Amino acid sequence: MRFPIVQCLCGPQRHAILAMAVSTNLAEQTTDHEALAWLKAAIGLLLEGRGGEIEMPPRIDPWCGLCGAPARDWTYEIGWSREFEDWGAAQRALRESETDQRASAALLELLDVTYNARMRGEVARHVDDAHGTGKPR
């Protein structure tokens, strides 16, 4: 079995902002246009801080946390999964992929190579400078 996957990607680098699998039952009743509209609506709620309404994190930043691409440059697309034995196998693979991606994101944060990490560092430097506690440059 295969199923559609809708995803929101940052514009220039194609980092995943959010991806959602469309169950085969739903895919049979839904057009690609409708599935993409649902994803765009979900992203809109997350950007407004209303993610809890759709059982997601409350808010996402209006930029890519890895490269800083603003939400206005994000792209939305739909593709198909690889072949799976059944929906249970697909869900296990999707959860494993999500876990791997979260671990990669955490490692990049720890190494201070993400846009968000660089922003936090810059804010900390400004605060230190404002309080006279920063190291001379």
CSV table of C-alpha atoms in Angstrom, one decimal:
chain,number,residue,atom,x,y,z
A,1,MET,CA,0.0,0.0,0.0
A,2,ARG,CA,1.0,3.6,-0.7
A,3,PHE,CA,-0.5,6.8,0.5
A,4,PRO,CA,-0.2,10.6,-0.1
A,5,ILE,CA,2.1,12.7,2.1
A,6,VAL,CA,1.5,16.5,2.2
A,7,GLN,CA,4.4,18.7,3.3
A,8,CYS,CA,5.3,22.2,4.0
A,9,LEU,CA,8.9,23.0,3.1
A,10,CYS,CA,11.0,26.1,3.6
A,11,GLY,CA,11.6,27.8,0.3
A,12,PRO,CA,15.3,27.8,-0.5
A,13,GLN,CA,16.6,24.6,1.3
A,14,ARG,CA,13.5,22.4,1.4
A,15,HIS,CA,13.8,21.8,5.1
A,16,ALA,CA,10.6,20.1,6.4
A,17,ILE,CA,8.4,22.5,8.4
A,18,LEU,CA,5.5,20.0,8.7
A,19,ALA,CA,4.5,16.8,6.9
A,20,MET,CA,1.3,14.8,7.3
A,21,ALA,CA,0.4,11.4,5.9
A,22,VAL,CA,-3.1,11.1,4.4
A,23,SER,CA,-4.7,7.8,5.3
A,24,THR,CA,-5.7,5.7,2.4
A,25,ASN,CA,-9.4,5.9,3.4
A,26,LEU,CA,-9.3,9.7,3.4
A,27,ALA,CA,-7.1,9.8,0.3
A,28,GLU,CA,-9.9,8.0,-1.7
A,29,GLN,CA,-12.3,10.8,-0.8
A,30,THR,CA,-10.0,13.8,-1.0
A,31,THR,CA,-8.4,15.6,-3.9
A,32,ASP,CA,-4.7,16.7,-3.8
A,33,HIS,CA,-6.0,20.3,-3.7
A,34,GLU,CA,-8.1,19.6,-0.6
A,35,ALA,CA,-5.2,17.8,1.2
A,36,LEU,CA,-2.9,20.7,0.5
A,37,ALA,CA,-5.6,23.2,1.7
A,38,TRP,CA,-5.8,21.3,5.0
A,39,LEU,CA,-2.1,21.5,5.4
A,40,LYS,CA,-2.0,25.2,4.7
A,41,ALA,CA,-4.9,25.7,7.2
A,42,ALA,CA,-2.9,23.7,9.9
A,43,ILE,CA,0.2,25.8,9.3
A,44,GLY,CA,-1.9,28.9,9.6
A,45,LEU,CA,-3.3,27.8,13.0
A,46,LEU,CA,0.2,26.9,14.2
A,47,LEU,CA,1.5,30.3,13.1
A,48,GLU,CA,-1.4,32.0,15.0
A,49,GLY,CA,-0.5,30.0,18.1
A,50,ARG,CA,-3.7,27.9,17.8
A,51,GLY,CA,-2.1,24.5,17.3
A,52,GLY,CA,-3.8,23.0,20.3
A,53,GLU,CA,-7.1,23.2,18.4
A,54,ILE,CA,-5.7,20.5,16.1
A,55,GLU,CA,-3.8,18.5,18.7
A,56,MET,CA,-0.4,19.9,17.6
A,57,PRO,CA,2.2,22.0,19.4
A,58,PRO,CA,0.7,25.4,20.2
A,59,ARG,CA,2.9,27.5,17.9
A,60,ILE,CA,5.6,27.4,15.3
A,61,ASP,CA,8.0,30.2,14.4
A,62,PRO,CA,7.2,32.1,11.2
A,63,TRP,CA,10.6,31.1,9.8
A,64,CYS,CA,12.5,27.9,9.2
A,65,GLY,CA,14.4,27.0,12.4
A,66,LEU,CA,17.3,25.6,10.4
A,67,CYS,CA,18.0,28.3,7.8
A,68,GLY,CA,15.6,31.2,8.7
A,69,ALA,CA,13.5,31.2,5.5
A,70,PRO,CA,10.3,33.2,6.3
A,71,ALA,CA,6.9,31.6,6.2
A,72,ARG,CA,6.0,33.7,3.1
A,73,ASP,CA,8.6,31.6,1.2
A,74,TRP,CA,7.5,28.2,2.3
A,75,THR,CA,6.1,25.8,-0.3
A,76,TYR,CA,3.4,23.1,-0.1
A,77,GLU,CA,3.4,19.9,-2.1
A,78,ILE,CA,2.1,16.4,-2.1
A,79,GLY,CA,3.8,13.2,-3.0
A,80,TRP,CA,3.4,9.5,-2.4
A,81,SER,CA,5.0,7.2,0.2
A,82,ARG,CA,7.0,4.2,-0.6
A,83,GLU,CA,5.3,0.8,-0.6
A,84,PHE,CA,4.3,-0.6,2.8
A,85,GLU,CA,2.8,-3.9,3.8
A,86,ASP,CA,-0.1,-2.3,5.7
A,87,TRP,CA,-1.1,0.9,7.5
A,88,GLY,CA,0.5,-0.3,10.8
A,89,ALA,CA,3.9,-0.8,9.1
A,90,ALA,CA,3.5,2.6,7.5
A,91,GLN,CA,2.8,4.3,10.8
A,92,ARG,CA,5.8,2.6,12.5
A,93,ALA,CA,8.1,3.9,9.7
A,94,LEU,CA,6.6,7.4,9.9
A,95,ARG,CA,7.1,7.5,13.6
A,96,GLU,CA,10.7,6.3,13.2
A,97,SER,CA,11.4,8.9,10.6
A,98,GLU,CA,9.9,11.6,12.8
A,99,THR,CA,12.1,10.5,15.7
A,100,ASP,CA,15.2,10.5,13.5
A,101,GLN,CA,14.4,14.0,12.3
A,102,ARG,CA,13.8,15.3,15.8
A,103,ALA,CA,17.1,13.8,16.9
A,104,SER,CA,18.9,15.4,14.0
A,105,ALA,CA,17.3,18.8,14.8
A,106,ALA,CA,18.3,18.5,18.4
A,107,LEU,CA,21.9,17.7,17.5
A,108,LEU,CA,22.0,20.7,15.1
A,109,GLU,CA,20.6,22.9,17.9
A,110,LEU,CA,23.2,21.5,20.4
A,111,LEU,CA,26.0,22.3,17.9
A,112,ASP,CA,24.6,25.9,17.5
A,113,VAL,CA,24.4,25.6,13.7
A,114,THR,CA,20.7,26.3,13.3
A,115,TYR,CA,19.2,29.7,12.6
A,116,ASN,CA,17.3,29.6,15.9
A,117,ALA,CA,20.6,28.8,17.8
A,118,ARG,CA,22.4,31.7,16.0
A,119,MET,CA,19.5,34.0,16.9
A,120,ARG,CA,19.6,33.0,20.5
A,121,GLY,CA,23.3,33.6,20.6
A,122,GLU,CA,23.0,37.0,19.0
A,123,VAL,CA,20.3,38.0,21.6
A,124,ALA,CA,22.4,36.8,24.4
A,125,ARG,CA,25.3,38.9,23.1
A,126,HIS,CA,23.1,42.0,23.0
A,127,VAL,CA,21.9,41.4,26.5
A,128,ASP,CA,25.4,40.9,27.8
A,129,ASP,CA,26.5,44.1,26.0
A,130,ALA,CA,23.6,46.0,27.4
A,131,HIS,CA,24.5,44.9,30.9
A,132,GLY,CA,28.2,45.3,30.5
A,133,THR,CA,28.8,41.6,31.1
A,134,GLY,CA,29.8,40.6,27.6
A,135,LYS,CA,33.3,39.8,26.6
A,136,PRO,CA,35.2,42.4,24.6
A,137,ARG,CA,35.0,41.7,20.9
